[in-house]
mmCIF file of N, CA and C in Angstrom:
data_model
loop_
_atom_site.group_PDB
_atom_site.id
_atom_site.type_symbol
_atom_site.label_atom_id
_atom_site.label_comp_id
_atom_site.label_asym_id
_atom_site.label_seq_id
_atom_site.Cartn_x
_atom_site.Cartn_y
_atom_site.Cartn_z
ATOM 1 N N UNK A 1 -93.244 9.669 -25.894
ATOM 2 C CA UNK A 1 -93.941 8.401 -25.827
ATOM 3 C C UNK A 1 -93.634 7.608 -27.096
ATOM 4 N N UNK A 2 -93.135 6.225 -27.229
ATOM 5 C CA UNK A 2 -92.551 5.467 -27.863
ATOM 6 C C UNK A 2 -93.497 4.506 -28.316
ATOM 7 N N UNK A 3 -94.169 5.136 -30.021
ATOM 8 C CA UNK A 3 -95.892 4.317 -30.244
ATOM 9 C C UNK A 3 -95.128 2.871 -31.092
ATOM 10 N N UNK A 4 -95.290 1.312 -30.411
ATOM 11 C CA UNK A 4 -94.989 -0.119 -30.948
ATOM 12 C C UNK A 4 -95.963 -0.056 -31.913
ATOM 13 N N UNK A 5 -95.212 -0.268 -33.921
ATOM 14 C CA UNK A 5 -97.132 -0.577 -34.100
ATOM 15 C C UNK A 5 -96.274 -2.006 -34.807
ATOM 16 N N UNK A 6 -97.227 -3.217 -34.780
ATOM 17 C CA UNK A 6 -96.695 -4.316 -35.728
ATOM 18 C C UNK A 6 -97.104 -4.779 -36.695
ATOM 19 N N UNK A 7 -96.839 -5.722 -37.228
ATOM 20 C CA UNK A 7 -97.283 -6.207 -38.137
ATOM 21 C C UNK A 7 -96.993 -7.350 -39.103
ATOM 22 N N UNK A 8 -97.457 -8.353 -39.846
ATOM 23 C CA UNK A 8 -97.489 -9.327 -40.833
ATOM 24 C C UNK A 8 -98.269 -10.783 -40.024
ATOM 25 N N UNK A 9 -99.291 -10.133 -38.947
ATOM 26 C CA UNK A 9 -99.667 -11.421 -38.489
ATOM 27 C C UNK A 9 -100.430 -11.994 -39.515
ATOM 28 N N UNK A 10 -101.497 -12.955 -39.161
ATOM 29 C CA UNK A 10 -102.357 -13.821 -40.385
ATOM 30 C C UNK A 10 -102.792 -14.869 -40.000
ATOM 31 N N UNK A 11 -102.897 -15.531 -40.754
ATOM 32 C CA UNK A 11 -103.847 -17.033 -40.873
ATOM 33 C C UNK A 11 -102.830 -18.367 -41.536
ATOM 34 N N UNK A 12 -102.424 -19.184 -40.806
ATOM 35 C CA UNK A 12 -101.506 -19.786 -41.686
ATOM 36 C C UNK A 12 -101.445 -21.330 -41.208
ATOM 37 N N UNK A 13 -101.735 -22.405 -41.948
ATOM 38 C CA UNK A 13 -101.462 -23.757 -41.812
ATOM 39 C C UNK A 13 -100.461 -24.138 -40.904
ATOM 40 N N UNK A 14 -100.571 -25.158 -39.902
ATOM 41 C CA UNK A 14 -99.391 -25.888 -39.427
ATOM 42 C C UNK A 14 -98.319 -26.226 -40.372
ATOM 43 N N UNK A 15 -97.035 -26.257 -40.123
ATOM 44 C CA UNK A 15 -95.794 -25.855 -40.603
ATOM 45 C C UNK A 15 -95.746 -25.047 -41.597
ATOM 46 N N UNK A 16 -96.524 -23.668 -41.264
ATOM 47 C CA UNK A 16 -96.630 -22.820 -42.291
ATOM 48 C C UNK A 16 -95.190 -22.061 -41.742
ATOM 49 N N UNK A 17 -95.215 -20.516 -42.167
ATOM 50 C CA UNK A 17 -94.562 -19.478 -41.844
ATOM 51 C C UNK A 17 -94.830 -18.034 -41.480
ATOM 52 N N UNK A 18 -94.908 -17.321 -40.570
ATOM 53 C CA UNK A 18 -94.612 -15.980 -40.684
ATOM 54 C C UNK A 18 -93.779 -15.366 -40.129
ATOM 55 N N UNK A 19 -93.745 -13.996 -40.130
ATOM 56 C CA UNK A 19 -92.859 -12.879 -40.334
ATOM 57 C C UNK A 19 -93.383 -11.848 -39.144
ATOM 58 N N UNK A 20 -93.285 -11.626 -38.368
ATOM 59 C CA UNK A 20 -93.696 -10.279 -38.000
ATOM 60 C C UNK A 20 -92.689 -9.198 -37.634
ATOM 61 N N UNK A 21 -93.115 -7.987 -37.841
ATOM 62 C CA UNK A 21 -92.122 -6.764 -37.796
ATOM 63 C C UNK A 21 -92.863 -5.890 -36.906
ATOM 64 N N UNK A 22 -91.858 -5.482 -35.699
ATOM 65 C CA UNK A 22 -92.061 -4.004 -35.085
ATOM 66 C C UNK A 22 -91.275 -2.779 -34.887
ATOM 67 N N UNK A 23 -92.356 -1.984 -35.314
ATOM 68 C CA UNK A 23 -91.658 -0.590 -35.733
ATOM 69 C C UNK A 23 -92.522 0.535 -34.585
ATOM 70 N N UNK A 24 -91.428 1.245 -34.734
ATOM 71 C CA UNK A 24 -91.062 2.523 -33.724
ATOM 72 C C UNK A 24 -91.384 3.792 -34.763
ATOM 73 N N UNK A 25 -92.320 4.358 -35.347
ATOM 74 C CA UNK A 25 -92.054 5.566 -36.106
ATOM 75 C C UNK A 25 -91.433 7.036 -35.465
ATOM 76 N N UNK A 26 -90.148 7.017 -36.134
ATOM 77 C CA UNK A 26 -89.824 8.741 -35.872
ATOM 78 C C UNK A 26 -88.951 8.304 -34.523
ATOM 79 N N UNK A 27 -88.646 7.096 -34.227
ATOM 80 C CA UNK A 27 -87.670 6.316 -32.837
ATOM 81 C C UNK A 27 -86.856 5.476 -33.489
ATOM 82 N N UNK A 28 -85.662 5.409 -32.634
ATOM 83 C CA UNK A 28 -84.446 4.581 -32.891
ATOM 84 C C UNK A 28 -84.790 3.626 -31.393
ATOM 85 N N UNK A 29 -85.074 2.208 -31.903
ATOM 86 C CA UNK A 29 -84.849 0.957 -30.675
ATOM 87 C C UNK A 29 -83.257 0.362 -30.521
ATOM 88 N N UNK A 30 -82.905 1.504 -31.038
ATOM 89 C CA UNK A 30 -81.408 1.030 -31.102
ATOM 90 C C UNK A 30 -80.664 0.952 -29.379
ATOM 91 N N UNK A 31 -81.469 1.461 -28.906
ATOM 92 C CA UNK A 31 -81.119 1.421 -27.116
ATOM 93 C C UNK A 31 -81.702 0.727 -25.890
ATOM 94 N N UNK A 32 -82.808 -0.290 -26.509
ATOM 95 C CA UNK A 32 -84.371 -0.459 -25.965
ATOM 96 C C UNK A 32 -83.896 -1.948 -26.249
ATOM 97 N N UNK A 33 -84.255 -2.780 -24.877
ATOM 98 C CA UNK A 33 -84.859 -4.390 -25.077
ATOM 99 C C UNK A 33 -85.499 -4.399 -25.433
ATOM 100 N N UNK A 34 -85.848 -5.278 -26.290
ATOM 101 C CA UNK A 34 -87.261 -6.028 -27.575
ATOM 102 C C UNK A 34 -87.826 -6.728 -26.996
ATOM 103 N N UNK A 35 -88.931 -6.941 -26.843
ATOM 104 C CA UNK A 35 -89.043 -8.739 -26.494
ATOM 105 C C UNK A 35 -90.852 -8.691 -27.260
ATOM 106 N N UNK A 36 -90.951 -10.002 -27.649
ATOM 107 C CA UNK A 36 -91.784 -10.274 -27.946
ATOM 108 C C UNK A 36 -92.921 -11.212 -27.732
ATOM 109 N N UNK A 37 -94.053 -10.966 -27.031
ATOM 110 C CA UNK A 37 -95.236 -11.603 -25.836
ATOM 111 C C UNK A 37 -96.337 -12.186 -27.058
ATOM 112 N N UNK A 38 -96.877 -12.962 -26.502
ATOM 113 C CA UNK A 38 -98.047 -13.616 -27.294
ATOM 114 C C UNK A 38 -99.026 -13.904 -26.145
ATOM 115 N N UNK A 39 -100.243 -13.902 -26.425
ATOM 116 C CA UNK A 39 -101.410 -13.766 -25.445
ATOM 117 C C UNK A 39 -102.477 -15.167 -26.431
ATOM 118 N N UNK A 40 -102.911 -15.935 -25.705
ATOM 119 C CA UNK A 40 -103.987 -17.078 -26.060
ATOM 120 C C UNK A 40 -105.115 -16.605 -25.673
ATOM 121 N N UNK A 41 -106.419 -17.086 -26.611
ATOM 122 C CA UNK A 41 -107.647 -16.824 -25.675
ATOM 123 C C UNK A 41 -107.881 -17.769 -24.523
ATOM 124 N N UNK A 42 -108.243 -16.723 -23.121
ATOM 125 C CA UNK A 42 -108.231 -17.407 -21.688
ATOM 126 C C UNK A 42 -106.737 -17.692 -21.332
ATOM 127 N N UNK A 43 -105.806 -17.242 -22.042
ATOM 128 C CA UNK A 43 -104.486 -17.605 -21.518
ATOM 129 C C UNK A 43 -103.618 -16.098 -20.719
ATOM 130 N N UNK A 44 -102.695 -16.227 -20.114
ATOM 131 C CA UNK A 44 -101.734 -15.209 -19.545
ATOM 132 C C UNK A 44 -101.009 -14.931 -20.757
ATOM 133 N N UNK A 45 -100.677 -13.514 -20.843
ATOM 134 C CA UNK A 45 -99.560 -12.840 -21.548
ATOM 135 C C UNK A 45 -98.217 -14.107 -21.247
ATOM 136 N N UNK A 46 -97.592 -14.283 -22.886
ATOM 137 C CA UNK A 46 -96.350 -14.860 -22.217
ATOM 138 C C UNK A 46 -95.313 -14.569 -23.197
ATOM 139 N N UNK A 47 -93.793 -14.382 -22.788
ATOM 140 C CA UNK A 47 -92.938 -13.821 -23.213
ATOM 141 C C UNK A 47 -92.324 -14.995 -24.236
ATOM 142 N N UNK A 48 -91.824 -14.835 -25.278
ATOM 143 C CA UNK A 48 -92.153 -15.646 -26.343
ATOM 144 C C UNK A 48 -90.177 -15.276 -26.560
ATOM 145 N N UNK A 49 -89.937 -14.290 -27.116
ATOM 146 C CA UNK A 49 -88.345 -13.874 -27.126
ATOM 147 C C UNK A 49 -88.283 -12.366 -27.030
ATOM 148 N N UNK A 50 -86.616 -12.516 -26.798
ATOM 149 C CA UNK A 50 -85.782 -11.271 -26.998
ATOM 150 C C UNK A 50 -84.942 -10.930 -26.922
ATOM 151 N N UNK A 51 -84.336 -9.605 -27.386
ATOM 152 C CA UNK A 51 -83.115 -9.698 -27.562
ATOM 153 C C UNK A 51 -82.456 -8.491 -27.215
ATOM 154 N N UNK A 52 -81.239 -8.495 -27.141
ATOM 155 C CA UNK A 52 -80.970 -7.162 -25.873
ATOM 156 C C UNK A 52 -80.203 -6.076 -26.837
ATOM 157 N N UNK A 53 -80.048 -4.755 -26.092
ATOM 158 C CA UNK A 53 -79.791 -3.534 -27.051
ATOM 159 C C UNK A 53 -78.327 -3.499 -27.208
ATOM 160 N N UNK A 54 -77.425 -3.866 -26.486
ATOM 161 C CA UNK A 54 -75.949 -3.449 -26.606
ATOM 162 C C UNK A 54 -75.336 -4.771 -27.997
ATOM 163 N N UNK A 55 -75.880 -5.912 -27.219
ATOM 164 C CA UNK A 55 -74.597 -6.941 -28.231
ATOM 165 C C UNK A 55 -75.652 -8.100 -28.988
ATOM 166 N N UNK A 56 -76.691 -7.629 -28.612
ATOM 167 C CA UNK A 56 -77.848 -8.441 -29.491
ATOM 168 C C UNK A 56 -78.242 -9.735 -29.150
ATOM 169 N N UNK A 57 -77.411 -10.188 -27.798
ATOM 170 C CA UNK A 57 -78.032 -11.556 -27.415
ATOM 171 C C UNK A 57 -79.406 -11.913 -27.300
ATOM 172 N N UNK A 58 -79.907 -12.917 -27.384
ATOM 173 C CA UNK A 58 -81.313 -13.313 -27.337
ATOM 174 C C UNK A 58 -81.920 -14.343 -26.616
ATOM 175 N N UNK A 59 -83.234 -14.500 -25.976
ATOM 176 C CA UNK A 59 -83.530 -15.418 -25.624
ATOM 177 C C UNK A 59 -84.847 -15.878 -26.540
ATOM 178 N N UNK A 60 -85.259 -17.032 -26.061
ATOM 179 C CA UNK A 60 -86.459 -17.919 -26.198
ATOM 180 C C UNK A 60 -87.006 -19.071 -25.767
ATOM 181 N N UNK A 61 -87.988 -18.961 -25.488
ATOM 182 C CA UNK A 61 -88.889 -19.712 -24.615
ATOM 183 C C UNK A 61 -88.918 -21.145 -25.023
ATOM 184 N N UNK A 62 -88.757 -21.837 -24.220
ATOM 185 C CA UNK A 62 -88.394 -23.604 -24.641
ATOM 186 C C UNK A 62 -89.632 -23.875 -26.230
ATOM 187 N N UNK A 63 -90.421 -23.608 -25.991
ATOM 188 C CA UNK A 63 -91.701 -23.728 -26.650
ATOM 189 C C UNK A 63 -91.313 -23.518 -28.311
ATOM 190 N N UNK A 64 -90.435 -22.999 -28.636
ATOM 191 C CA UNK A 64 -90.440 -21.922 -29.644
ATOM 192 C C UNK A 64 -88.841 -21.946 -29.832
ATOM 193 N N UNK A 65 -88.269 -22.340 -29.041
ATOM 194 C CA UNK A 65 -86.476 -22.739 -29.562
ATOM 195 C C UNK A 65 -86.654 -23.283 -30.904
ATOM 196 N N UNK A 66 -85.498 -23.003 -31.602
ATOM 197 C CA UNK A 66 -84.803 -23.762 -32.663
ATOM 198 C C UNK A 66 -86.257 -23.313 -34.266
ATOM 199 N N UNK A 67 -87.206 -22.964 -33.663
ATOM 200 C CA UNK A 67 -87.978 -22.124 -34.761
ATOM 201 C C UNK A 67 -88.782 -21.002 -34.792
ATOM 202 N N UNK A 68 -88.018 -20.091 -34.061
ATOM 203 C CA UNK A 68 -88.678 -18.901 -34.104
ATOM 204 C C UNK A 68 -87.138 -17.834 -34.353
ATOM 205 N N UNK A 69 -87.128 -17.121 -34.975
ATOM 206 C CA UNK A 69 -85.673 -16.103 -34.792
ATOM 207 C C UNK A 69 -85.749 -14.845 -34.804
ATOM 208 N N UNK A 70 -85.844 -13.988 -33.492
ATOM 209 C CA UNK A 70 -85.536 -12.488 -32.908
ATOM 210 C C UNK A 70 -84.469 -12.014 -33.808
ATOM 211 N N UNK A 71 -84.628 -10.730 -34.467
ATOM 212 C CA UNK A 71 -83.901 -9.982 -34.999
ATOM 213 C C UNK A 71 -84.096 -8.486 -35.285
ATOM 214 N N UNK A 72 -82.821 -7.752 -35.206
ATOM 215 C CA UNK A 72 -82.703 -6.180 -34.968
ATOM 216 C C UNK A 72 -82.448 -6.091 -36.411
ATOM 217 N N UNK A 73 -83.119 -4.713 -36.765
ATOM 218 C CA UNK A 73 -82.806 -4.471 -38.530
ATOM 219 C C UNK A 73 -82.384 -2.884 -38.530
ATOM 220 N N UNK A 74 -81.196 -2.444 -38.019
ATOM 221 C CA UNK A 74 -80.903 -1.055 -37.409
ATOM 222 C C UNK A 74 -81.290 -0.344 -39.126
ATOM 223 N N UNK A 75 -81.422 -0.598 -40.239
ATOM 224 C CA UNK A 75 -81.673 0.315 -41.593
ATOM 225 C C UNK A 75 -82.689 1.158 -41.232
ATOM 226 N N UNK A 76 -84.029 0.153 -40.698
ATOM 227 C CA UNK A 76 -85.738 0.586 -40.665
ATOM 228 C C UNK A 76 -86.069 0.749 -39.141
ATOM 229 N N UNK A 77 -84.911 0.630 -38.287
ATOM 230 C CA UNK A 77 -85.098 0.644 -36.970
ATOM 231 C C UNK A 77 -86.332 -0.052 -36.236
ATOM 232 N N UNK A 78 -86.164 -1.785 -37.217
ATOM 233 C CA UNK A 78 -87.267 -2.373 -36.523
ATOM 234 C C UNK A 78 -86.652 -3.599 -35.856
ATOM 235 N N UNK A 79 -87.401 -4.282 -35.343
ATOM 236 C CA UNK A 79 -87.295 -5.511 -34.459
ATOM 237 C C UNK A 79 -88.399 -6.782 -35.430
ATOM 238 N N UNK A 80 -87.568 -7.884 -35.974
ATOM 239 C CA UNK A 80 -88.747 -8.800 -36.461
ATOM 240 C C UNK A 80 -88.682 -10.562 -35.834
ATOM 241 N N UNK A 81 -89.635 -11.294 -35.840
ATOM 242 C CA UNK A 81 -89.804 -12.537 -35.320
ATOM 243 C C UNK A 81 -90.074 -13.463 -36.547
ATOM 244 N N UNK A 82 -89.103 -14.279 -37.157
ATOM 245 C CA UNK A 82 -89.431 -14.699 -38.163
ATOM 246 C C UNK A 82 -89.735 -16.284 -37.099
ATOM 247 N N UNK A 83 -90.808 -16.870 -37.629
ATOM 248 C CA UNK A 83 -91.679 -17.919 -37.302
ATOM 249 C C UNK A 83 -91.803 -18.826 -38.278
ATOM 250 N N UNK A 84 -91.247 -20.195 -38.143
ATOM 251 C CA UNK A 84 -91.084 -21.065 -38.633
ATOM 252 C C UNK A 84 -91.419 -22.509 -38.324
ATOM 253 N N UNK A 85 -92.514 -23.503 -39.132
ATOM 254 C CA UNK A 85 -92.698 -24.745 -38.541
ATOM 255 C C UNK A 85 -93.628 -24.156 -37.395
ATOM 256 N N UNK A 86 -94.810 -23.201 -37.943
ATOM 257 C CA UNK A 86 -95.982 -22.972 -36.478
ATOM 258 C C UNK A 86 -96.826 -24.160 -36.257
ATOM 259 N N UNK A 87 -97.277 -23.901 -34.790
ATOM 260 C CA UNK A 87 -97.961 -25.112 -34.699
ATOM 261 C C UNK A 87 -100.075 -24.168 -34.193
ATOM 262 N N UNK A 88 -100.329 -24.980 -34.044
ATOM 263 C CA UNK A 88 -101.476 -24.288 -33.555
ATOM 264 C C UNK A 88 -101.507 -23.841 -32.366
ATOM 265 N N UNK A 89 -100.655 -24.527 -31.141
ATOM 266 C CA UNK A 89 -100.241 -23.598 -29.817
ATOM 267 C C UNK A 89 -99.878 -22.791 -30.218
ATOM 268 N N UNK A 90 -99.525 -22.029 -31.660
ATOM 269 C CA UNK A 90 -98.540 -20.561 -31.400
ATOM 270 C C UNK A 90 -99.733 -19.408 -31.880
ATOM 271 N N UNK A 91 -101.259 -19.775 -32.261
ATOM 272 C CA UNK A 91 -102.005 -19.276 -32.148
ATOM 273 C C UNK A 91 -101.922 -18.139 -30.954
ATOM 274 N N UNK A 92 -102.207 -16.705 -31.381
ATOM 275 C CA UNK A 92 -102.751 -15.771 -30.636
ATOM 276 C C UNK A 92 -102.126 -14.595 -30.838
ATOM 277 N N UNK A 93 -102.637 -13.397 -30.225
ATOM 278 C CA UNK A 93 -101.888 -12.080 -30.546
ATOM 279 C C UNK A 93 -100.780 -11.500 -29.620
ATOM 280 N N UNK A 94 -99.846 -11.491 -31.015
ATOM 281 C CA UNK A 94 -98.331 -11.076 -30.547
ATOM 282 C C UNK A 94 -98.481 -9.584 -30.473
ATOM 283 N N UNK A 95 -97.464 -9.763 -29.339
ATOM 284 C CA UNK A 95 -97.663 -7.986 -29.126
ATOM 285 C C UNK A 95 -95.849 -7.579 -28.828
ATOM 286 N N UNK A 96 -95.255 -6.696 -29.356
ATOM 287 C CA UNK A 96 -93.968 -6.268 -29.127
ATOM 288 C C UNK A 96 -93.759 -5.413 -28.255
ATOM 289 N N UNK A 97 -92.961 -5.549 -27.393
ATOM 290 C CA UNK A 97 -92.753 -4.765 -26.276
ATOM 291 C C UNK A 97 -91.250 -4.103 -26.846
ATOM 292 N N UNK A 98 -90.901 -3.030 -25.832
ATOM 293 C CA UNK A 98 -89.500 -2.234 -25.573
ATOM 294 C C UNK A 98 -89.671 -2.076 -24.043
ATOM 295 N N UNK A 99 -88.286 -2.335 -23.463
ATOM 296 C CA UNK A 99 -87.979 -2.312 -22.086
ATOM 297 C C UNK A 99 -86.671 -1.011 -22.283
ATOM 298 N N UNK A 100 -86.726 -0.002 -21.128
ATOM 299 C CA UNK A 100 -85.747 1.130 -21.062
ATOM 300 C C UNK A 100 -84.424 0.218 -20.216
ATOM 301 N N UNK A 101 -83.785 -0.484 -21.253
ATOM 302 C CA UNK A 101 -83.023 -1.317 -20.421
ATOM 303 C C UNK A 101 -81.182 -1.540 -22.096
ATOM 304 N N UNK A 102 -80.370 -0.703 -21.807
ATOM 305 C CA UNK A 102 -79.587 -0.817 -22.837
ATOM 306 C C UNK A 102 -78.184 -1.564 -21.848
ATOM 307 N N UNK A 103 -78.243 -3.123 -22.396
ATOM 308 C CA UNK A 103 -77.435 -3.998 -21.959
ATOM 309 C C UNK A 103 -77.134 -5.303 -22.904
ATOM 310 N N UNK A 104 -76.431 -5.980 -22.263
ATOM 311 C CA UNK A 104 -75.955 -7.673 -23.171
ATOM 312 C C UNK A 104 -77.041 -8.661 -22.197
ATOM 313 N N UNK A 105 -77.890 -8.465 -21.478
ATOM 314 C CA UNK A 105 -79.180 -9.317 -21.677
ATOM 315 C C UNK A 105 -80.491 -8.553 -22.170
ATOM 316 N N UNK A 106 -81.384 -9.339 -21.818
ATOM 317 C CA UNK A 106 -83.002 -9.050 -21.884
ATOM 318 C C UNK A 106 -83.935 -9.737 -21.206
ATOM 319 N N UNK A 107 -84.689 -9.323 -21.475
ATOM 320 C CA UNK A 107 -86.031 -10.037 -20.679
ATOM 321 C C UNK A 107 -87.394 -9.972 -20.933
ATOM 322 N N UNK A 108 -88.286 -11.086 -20.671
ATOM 323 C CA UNK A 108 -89.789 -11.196 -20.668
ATOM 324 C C UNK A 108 -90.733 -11.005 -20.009
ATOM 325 N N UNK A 109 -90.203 -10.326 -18.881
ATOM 326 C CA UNK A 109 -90.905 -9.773 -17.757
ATOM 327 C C UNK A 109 -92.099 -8.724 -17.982
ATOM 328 N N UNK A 110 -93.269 -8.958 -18.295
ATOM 329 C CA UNK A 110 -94.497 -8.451 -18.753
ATOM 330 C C UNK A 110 -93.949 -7.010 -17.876
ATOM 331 N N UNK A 111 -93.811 -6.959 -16.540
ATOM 332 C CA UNK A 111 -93.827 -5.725 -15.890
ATOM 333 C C UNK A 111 -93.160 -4.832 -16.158
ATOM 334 N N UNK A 112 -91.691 -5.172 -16.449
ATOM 335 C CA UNK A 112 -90.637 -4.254 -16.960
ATOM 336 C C UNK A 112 -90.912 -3.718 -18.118
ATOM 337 N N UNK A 113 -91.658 -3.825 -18.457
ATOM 338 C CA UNK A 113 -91.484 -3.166 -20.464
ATOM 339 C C UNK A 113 -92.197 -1.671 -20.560
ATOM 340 N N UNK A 114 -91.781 -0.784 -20.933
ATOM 341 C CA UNK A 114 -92.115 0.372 -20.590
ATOM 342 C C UNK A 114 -92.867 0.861 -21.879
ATOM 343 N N UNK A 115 -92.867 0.471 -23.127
ATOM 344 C CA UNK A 115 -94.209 0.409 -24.470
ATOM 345 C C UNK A 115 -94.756 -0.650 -24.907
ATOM 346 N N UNK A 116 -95.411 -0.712 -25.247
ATOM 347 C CA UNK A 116 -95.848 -1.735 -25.787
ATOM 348 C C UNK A 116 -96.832 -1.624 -27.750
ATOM 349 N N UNK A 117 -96.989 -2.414 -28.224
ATOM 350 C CA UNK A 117 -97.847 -2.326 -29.259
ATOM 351 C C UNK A 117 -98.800 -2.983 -29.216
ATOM 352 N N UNK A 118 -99.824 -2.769 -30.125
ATOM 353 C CA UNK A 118 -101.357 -2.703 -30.102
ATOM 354 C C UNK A 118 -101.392 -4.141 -30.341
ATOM 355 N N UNK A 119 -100.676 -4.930 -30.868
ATOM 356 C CA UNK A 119 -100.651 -6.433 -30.881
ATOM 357 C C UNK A 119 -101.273 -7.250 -32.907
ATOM 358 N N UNK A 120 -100.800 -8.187 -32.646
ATOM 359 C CA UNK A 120 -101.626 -8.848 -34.277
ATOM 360 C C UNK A 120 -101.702 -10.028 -33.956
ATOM 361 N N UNK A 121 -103.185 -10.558 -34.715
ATOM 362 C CA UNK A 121 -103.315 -11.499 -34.389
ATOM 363 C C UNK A 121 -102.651 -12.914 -35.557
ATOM 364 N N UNK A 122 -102.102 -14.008 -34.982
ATOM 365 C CA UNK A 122 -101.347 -14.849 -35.655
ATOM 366 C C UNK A 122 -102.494 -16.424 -35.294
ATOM 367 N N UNK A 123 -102.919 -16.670 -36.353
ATOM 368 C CA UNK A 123 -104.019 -18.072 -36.427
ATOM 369 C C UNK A 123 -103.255 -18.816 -37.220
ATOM 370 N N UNK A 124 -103.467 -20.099 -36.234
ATOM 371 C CA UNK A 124 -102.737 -21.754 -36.988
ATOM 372 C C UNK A 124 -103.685 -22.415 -37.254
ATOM 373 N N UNK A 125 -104.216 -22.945 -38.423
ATOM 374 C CA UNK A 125 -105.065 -24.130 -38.328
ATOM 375 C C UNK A 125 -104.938 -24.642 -39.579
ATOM 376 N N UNK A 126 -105.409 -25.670 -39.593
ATOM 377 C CA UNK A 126 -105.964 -26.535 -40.933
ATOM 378 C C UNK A 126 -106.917 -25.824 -41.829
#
């Protein structure tokens, strides 16, 4: 069983910044789609990015193009979302998934993801 734990969510001003990192202890995601979901209060789980295990392509959600960036860190065998220019829609808890899926895509498909992590919560405000 493959335990997601994450971390560097927080509290952070509009066009602030964060960082978050997910780690696999004692696992290599070196074979595993990433993707990374964010949940609103009263809102649906929604797939935010990811990026695939063979050649590292990535996606992202119109919402979140051009300032958010999916990345594999094979040293610490983690997966991180560096977040940039947040707005207060990006409020809520991110949660990192792994899908048993080793290919040149990926996906956000809440159903497919076969671990998940306990989630952190990420607050935008003034």
């Amino acid at each position: 069983q493959v335990q997601l734990v994450e971390s560097g969510g927080g509290f952070v001003q509009p066009g602030g910044s964060l960082t978050l990192s997910c780690k696999a202890p004692g696992y290599s995601l070196s074979y595993y789609g990433m993707a990374w979901f964010r949940q609103a209060p009263g809102k649906e789980r929604e797939g935010v990015s990811c990026i695939a295990s063979m050649d590292g392509s990535t996606y992202y959600t119109d919402s979140v193009k051009g300032r958010f960036t999916i990345s594999r860190h094979s040293a610490n065998h983690s997966v991180s979302l560096q977040m940039n220019g947040l707005k207060p829609e990006d409020t809520g808890v991110y949660f990192c998934a792994a899908e048993m899926r080793h290919g040149r895509s990926c996906r956000t498909d809440p159903s497919g993801m076969a671990y998940w992590g306990k989630g952190t919560q990420v607050t935008v405000s003034e």
